[in-house]
Amino acid sequence: MKVSLRQVNDGISVIDLEGDFDLYSSPKAREILLKLAKEKAPAVVVNLSKVGYMDSSGIATLIEALRALGKYGGKLILAGVNLKTMEVIKLARLEKIFDIKENEEQALASTKSQTQQV
Amino acid sequence: MEKVGPENKTSANGRKREVIEIKVSSHPKMMRVLRAVSEEIGNLAGLNDEQVVHLQIAIDEAATNIIRHGYKFDSAKDFKLIFNLMDDRLEVLLEDNASPFHPKSSDFLSSVEPTGGGLGVTLIHRAVDEVDYCVTRSGSNQLRLVKYLTGKEVRNREGIVETGK
């Protein structure tokens, strides 16, 4: 799986994942997500639009990141979740726990509106 | 990956149409292959699209547990999958020769760890209609997963009428 990090405006970070987000590849994503939490990133968007499959290791990585960011009020937003990935999230009954947006554009827009509400 | 079969057999639990056996090395890289095989066989068995995804999830998590907990990432080891395609269901048997375990033990249902421990077993139970574990006469661990075809009503081992999830 390819994992890349981009910084966009207002300190928002976008992580692009490409390939299968599983036992074999999730440590790479975990390392970046926890590093961002340690740096107290205000919001992190995980772009899953190019993820073909996500297993429980991928979900656990996202849960851990959600907890780590949440400790200081940071946000984790999932974008571009395809049907197969969504089915895994639904089976784990986490669809209401994660903030899920249709695409990166909507995810970034939501970080702005959340900032304005504060 | 070594493929054996398909064979034609019959069983008391519904008429068996075909049996497909594959042997997979215990390396996380093999998971991609296993997902593709699961999808193809799920389609061949007559599962609908959602059921195929659920089958993939269950097999994926079960195989991951063998690689991670059973063989502790020793890629020299391997495990076997037997797909029994029946008229009303698809039965999948995963057999390995690691130390015996029970998927409901506290170790497997521990809190969600960074590697997904515990959550994987929960996903397996939610994704398929039946999950059983036993040790075979030859001493192998055998995990049995069953996915009923949608609309088919059948009696399970306890005599309860079930239809596919």
Short mmCIF file of C-alpha atoms in Angstrom, two decimals:
data_model
loop_
_atom_site.label_atom_id
_atom_site.label_comp_id
_atom_site.label_asym_id
_atom_site.label_seq_id
_atom_site.Cartn_x
_atom_site.Cartn_y
_atom_site.Cartn_z
CA MET A 1 0.00 0.00 0.00
CA LYS A 2 1.22 3.49 -0.80
CA VAL A 3 0.88 6.01 2.02
CA SER A 4 1.53 9.70 1.41
CA LEU A 5 1.02 12.80 3.50
CA ARG A 6 0.02 16.26 2.30
CA GLN A 7 -0.39 19.45 4.27
CA VAL A 8 -3.22 21.66 3.06
CA ASN A 9 -4.40 25.02 4.33
CA ASP A 10 -4.91 25.82 8.04
CA GLY A 11 -2.66 22.99 9.19
CA ILE A 12 -5.02 20.30 7.93
CA SER A 13 -3.25 17.08 6.95
CA VAL A 14 -4.43 14.70 4.27
CA ILE A 15 -3.19 11.10 4.20
CA ASP A 16 -3.66 9.35 0.87
CA LEU A 17 -3.84 5.57 1.05
CA GLU A 18 -3.57 3.45 -2.08
CA GLY A 19 -3.91 -0.34 -2.18
CA ASP A 20 -5.05 -2.74 0.55
CA PHE A 21 -5.20 -1.34 4.09
CA ASP A 22 -4.47 -4.56 5.99
CA LEU A 23 -2.22 -6.38 8.43
CA TYR A 24 0.69 -6.11 6.03
CA SER A 25 0.41 -2.39 5.33
CA SER A 26 -1.43 -0.76 8.26
CA PRO A 27 1.74 -0.14 10.37
CA LYS A 28 2.88 2.49 7.82
CA ALA A 29 -0.38 4.42 8.09
CA ARG A 30 -0.42 3.98 11.88
CA GLU A 31 3.05 5.51 12.21
CA ILE A 32 2.02 8.64 10.29
CA LEU A 33 -1.34 9.02 12.03
CA LEU A 34 0.18 8.73 15.51
CA LYS A 35 2.96 11.16 14.58
CA LEU A 36 0.34 13.71 13.53
CA ALA A 37 -1.54 13.15 16.81
CA LYS A 38 1.70 13.65 18.74
CA GLU A 39 2.20 16.95 16.89
CA LYS A 40 -1.42 17.83 17.80
CA ALA A 41 -2.61 18.25 14.22
CA PRO A 42 -6.01 20.02 14.35
CA ALA A 43 -7.60 17.75 11.73
CA VAL A 44 -6.52 14.77 9.66
CA VAL A 45 -8.36 13.64 6.56
CA VAL A 46 -7.74 10.01 5.56
CA ASN A 47 -8.43 9.66 1.85
CA LEU A 48 -9.57 6.06 1.30
CA SER A 49 -10.77 6.48 -2.28
CA LYS A 50 -7.94 4.29 -3.65
CA VAL A 51 -8.17 1.60 -0.98
CA GLY A 52 -9.32 -1.68 -2.47
CA TYR A 53 -9.81 -3.55 0.81
CA MET A 54 -9.61 -2.76 4.52
CA ASP A 55 -9.39 -5.43 7.23
CA SER A 56 -9.66 -5.27 11.02
CA SER A 57 -6.05 -4.06 11.29
CA GLY A 58 -6.97 -1.05 9.14
CA ILE A 59 -10.05 -0.35 11.23
CA ALA A 60 -8.06 -0.71 14.46
CA THR A 61 -5.50 1.77 13.12
CA LEU A 62 -8.27 4.29 12.43
CA ILE A 63 -9.82 3.73 15.90
CA GLU A 64 -6.45 4.27 17.54
CA ALA A 65 -5.92 7.48 15.54
CA LEU A 66 -9.44 8.69 16.38
CA ARG A 67 -8.72 8.19 20.10
CA ALA A 68 -5.27 9.80 19.91
CA LEU A 69 -6.54 12.89 18.04
CA GLY A 70 -9.65 13.10 20.19
CA LYS A 71 -7.58 13.42 23.37
CA TYR A 72 -6.73 17.04 22.53
CA GLY A 73 -9.80 17.87 20.41
CA GLY A 74 -8.29 16.96 17.04
CA LYS A 75 -10.53 15.58 14.28
CA LEU A 76 -10.22 12.48 12.12
CA ILE A 77 -12.28 12.50 8.94
CA LEU A 78 -12.58 9.61 6.48
CA ALA A 79 -13.11 10.52 2.84
CA GLY A 80 -13.87 8.53 -0.31
CA VAL A 81 -14.97 5.33 1.44
CA ASN A 82 -15.96 2.82 -1.26
CA LEU A 83 -18.71 0.21 -0.87
CA LYS A 84 -16.44 -2.67 0.13
CA THR A 85 -14.59 -0.62 2.76
CA MET A 86 -17.91 0.75 4.03
CA GLU A 87 -19.21 -2.81 4.46
CA VAL A 88 -16.30 -3.60 6.82
CA ILE A 89 -16.97 -0.40 8.79
CA LYS A 90 -20.68 -1.30 9.00
CA LEU A 91 -19.97 -4.86 10.17
CA ALA A 92 -17.77 -3.36 12.90
CA ARG A 93 -20.74 -1.05 13.68
CA LEU A 94 -18.52 2.00 13.50
CA GLU A 95 -20.29 3.98 10.79
CA LYS A 96 -21.62 6.44 13.38
CA ILE A 97 -18.35 6.62 15.30
CA PHE A 98 -16.28 7.80 12.34
CA ASP A 99 -16.86 11.13 10.63
CA ILE A 100 -17.29 9.94 7.03
CA LYS A 101 -17.49 12.31 4.05
CA GLU A 102 -18.11 11.44 0.44
CA ASN A 103 -14.85 12.89 -0.83
CA GLU A 104 -11.80 14.94 0.15
CA GLU A 105 -13.42 18.22 -0.88
CA GLN A 106 -16.34 17.67 1.48
CA ALA A 107 -14.00 16.53 4.23
CA LEU A 108 -11.90 19.69 3.94
CA ALA A 109 -15.03 21.85 3.83
CA SER A 110 -16.25 20.22 7.05
CA THR A 111 -13.01 21.06 8.85
CA LYS A 112 -13.58 24.73 7.94
CA SER A 113 -17.18 24.75 9.14
CA GLN A 114 -16.14 23.05 12.39
CA THR A 115 -13.50 25.75 12.94
CA GLN A 116 -16.05 28.51 12.26
CA GLN A 117 -18.54 26.94 14.74
CA VAL A 118 -15.87 27.08 17.47
CA MET B 1 -0.40 -21.51 -3.50
CA GLU B 2 -1.25 -25.08 -4.40
CA LYS B 3 -4.71 -25.78 -5.81
CA VAL B 4 -6.28 -29.20 -5.46
CA GLY B 5 -9.66 -30.10 -6.96
CA PRO B 6 -12.45 -29.37 -7.69
CA GLU B 7 -14.02 -32.70 -6.81
CA ASN B 8 -17.63 -33.81 -6.76
CA LYS B 9 -18.97 -35.21 -3.50
CA THR B 10 -22.20 -35.42 -1.56
CA SER B 11 -22.95 -34.75 2.09
CA ALA B 12 -25.81 -35.19 4.55
CA ASN B 13 -25.91 -31.41 5.17
CA GLY B 14 -27.24 -30.41 1.77
CA ARG B 15 -26.10 -31.70 -1.61
CA LYS B 16 -22.48 -30.95 -2.28
CA ARG B 17 -21.88 -29.75 -5.81
CA GLU B 18 -18.16 -29.11 -5.80
CA VAL B 19 -15.15 -29.10 -3.51
CA ILE B 20 -12.20 -26.77 -4.06
CA GLU B 21 -9.08 -27.06 -1.93
CA ILE B 22 -6.18 -24.65 -1.85
CA LYS B 23 -3.01 -24.52 0.22
CA VAL B 24 -1.62 -21.09 1.10
CA SER B 25 1.72 -20.11 2.62
CA SER B 26 1.53 -18.18 5.88
CA HIS B 27 2.64 -14.79 4.56
CA PRO B 28 0.54 -11.58 4.75
CA LYS B 29 1.33 -11.02 1.05
CA MET B 30 -0.88 -14.02 0.26
CA MET B 31 -3.96 -12.22 1.60
CA ARG B 32 -4.51 -10.45 -1.72
CA VAL B 33 -4.56 -13.79 -3.51
CA LEU B 34 -6.93 -15.22 -0.94
CA ARG B 35 -9.33 -12.27 -1.32
CA ALA B 36 -9.43 -12.78 -5.08
CA VAL B 37 -10.04 -16.53 -4.68
CA SER B 38 -12.78 -15.91 -2.07
CA GLU B 39 -14.54 -13.50 -4.41
CA GLU B 40 -14.44 -15.89 -7.36
CA ILE B 41 -15.65 -18.87 -5.34
CA GLY B 42 -18.36 -16.79 -3.63
CA ASN B 43 -19.65 -15.81 -7.07
CA LEU B 44 -19.42 -19.39 -8.29
CA ALA B 45 -21.40 -20.59 -5.26
CA GLY B 46 -24.24 -18.20 -6.10
CA LEU B 47 -23.85 -15.67 -3.28
CA ASN B 48 -25.04 -12.14 -3.99
CA ASP B 49 -22.62 -9.18 -4.10
CA GLU B 50 -23.04 -8.25 -0.43
CA GLN B 51 -22.67 -11.87 0.68
CA VAL B 52 -19.48 -12.19 -1.37
CA VAL B 53 -18.00 -9.18 0.44
CA HIS B 54 -19.04 -10.69 3.78
CA LEU B 55 -17.45 -14.01 2.81
CA GLN B 56 -14.24 -12.22 1.85
CA ILE B 57 -14.18 -10.41 5.20
CA ALA B 58 -14.70 -13.62 7.20
CA ILE B 59 -12.08 -15.62 5.30
CA ASP B 60 -9.66 -12.70 5.38
CA GLU B 61 -9.93 -12.28 9.14
CA ALA B 62 -9.73 -16.03 9.80
CA ALA B 63 -6.63 -16.39 7.62
CA THR B 64 -5.07 -13.32 9.23
CA ASN B 65 -5.55 -14.93 12.65
CA ILE B 66 -3.77 -18.08 11.47
CA ILE B 67 -0.84 -16.08 10.08
CA ARG B 68 -0.57 -13.72 13.05
CA HIS B 69 -1.60 -15.77 16.10
CA GLY B 70 -1.16 -19.34 14.89
CA TYR B 71 2.04 -19.26 12.89
CA LYS B 72 3.36 -15.93 14.21
CA PHE B 73 4.29 -14.77 10.70
CA ASP B 74 6.38 -17.88 9.91
CA SER B 75 6.03 -17.92 6.13
CA ALA B 76 7.54 -21.41 5.94
CA LYS B 77 4.23 -22.74 7.32
CA ASP B 78 1.05 -23.11 5.33
CA PHE B 79 -2.65 -23.66 5.84
CA LYS B 80 -5.46 -25.20 3.83
CA LEU B 81 -8.83 -23.88 2.71
CA ILE B 82 -11.57 -26.25 1.61
CA PHE B 83 -14.57 -24.71 -0.12
CA ASN B 84 -17.64 -26.96 -0.13
CA LEU B 85 -20.14 -25.60 -2.61
CA MET B 86 -23.61 -26.91 -1.77
CA ASP B 87 -27.07 -26.28 -3.17
CA ASP B 88 -28.11 -24.06 -0.26
CA ARG B 89 -24.85 -22.82 1.24
CA LEU B 90 -21.11 -22.34 0.91
CA GLU B 91 -19.06 -23.99 3.63
CA VAL B 92 -15.43 -22.98 4.08
CA LEU B 93 -13.00 -24.98 6.23
CA LEU B 94 -9.70 -23.39 7.23
CA GLU B 95 -7.16 -25.90 8.55
CA ASP B 96 -3.81 -25.16 10.13
CA ASN B 97 -1.30 -27.02 12.29
CA ALA B 98 -0.51 -24.28 14.78
CA SER B 99 -1.08 -24.67 18.53
CA PRO B 100 -4.76 -25.27 19.28
CA PHE B 101 -6.85 -22.19 19.97
CA HIS B 102 -10.48 -21.37 20.46
CA PRO B 103 -11.80 -18.31 18.65
CA LYS B 104 -13.97 -17.40 21.65
CA SER B 105 -11.08 -17.53 24.12
CA SER B 106 -10.18 -14.40 26.05
CA ASP B 107 -7.05 -13.99 23.97
CA PHE B 108 -9.06 -13.68 20.79
CA LEU B 109 -11.80 -11.51 22.23
CA SER B 110 -9.43 -9.11 23.93
CA SER B 111 -9.92 -5.37 23.49
CA VAL B 112 -9.24 -3.91 20.06
CA GLU B 113 -5.49 -3.69 19.65
CA PRO B 114 -3.60 -1.68 17.00
CA THR B 115 -3.35 -4.84 14.94
CA GLY B 116 -7.07 -5.53 15.09
CA GLY B 117 -6.99 -8.38 17.64
CA GLY B 118 -10.49 -9.22 18.90
CA LEU B 119 -12.24 -7.14 16.28
CA GLY B 120 -11.37 -9.69 13.59
CA VAL B 121 -13.25 -12.48 15.38
CA THR B 122 -16.23 -10.18 15.90
CA LEU B 123 -16.26 -9.44 12.16
CA ILE B 124 -16.14 -13.17 11.34
CA HIS B 125 -19.20 -13.87 13.52
CA ARG B 126 -21.15 -10.98 11.98
CA ALA B 127 -20.16 -11.75 8.39
CA VAL B 128 -21.21 -15.41 8.16
CA ASP B 129 -24.20 -17.47 9.31
CA GLU B 130 -22.31 -20.15 11.23
CA VAL B 131 -18.87 -20.34 12.83
CA ASP B 132 -17.53 -23.56 14.43
CA TYR B 133 -14.11 -24.58 15.64
CA CYS B 134 -12.74 -28.06 16.24
CA VAL B 135 -9.51 -30.03 16.30
CA THR B 136 -9.50 -32.71 13.58
CA ARG B 137 -8.49 -36.35 14.15
CA SER B 138 -5.12 -35.54 12.66
CA GLY B 139 -4.68 -32.73 15.23
CA SER B 140 -5.21 -29.75 12.92
CA ASN B 141 -7.20 -26.68 13.93
CA GLN B 142 -10.31 -26.47 11.79
CA LEU B 143 -12.45 -23.34 11.58
CA ARG B 144 -15.75 -23.85 9.73
CA LEU B 145 -17.55 -20.89 8.20
CA VAL B 146 -20.96 -21.21 6.56
CA LYS B 147 -22.72 -18.71 4.34
CA TYR B 148 -26.27 -19.60 3.24
CA LEU B 149 -27.50 -18.54 -0.14
CA THR B 150 -30.10 -15.76 0.12
CA GLY B 151 -33.67 -16.97 0.22
CA LYS B 152 -32.75 -20.55 1.04
CA GLU B 153 -34.25 -21.74 4.32
CA VAL B 154 -32.40 -24.63 5.89
CA ARG B 155 -32.07 -26.28 9.28
CA ASN B 156 -28.67 -25.87 10.91
CA ARG B 157 -27.00 -28.41 13.23
CA GLU B 158 -29.24 -27.31 16.12
CA GLY B 159 -32.34 -27.73 13.98
CA ILE B 160 -33.01 -23.99 13.76
CA VAL B 161 -34.30 -22.69 10.44
CA GLU B 162 -31.93 -20.08 8.99
CA THR B 163 -31.71 -18.00 5.86
CA GLY B 164 -28.65 -16.30 4.41
CA LYS B 165 -27.55 -12.98 5.93
#
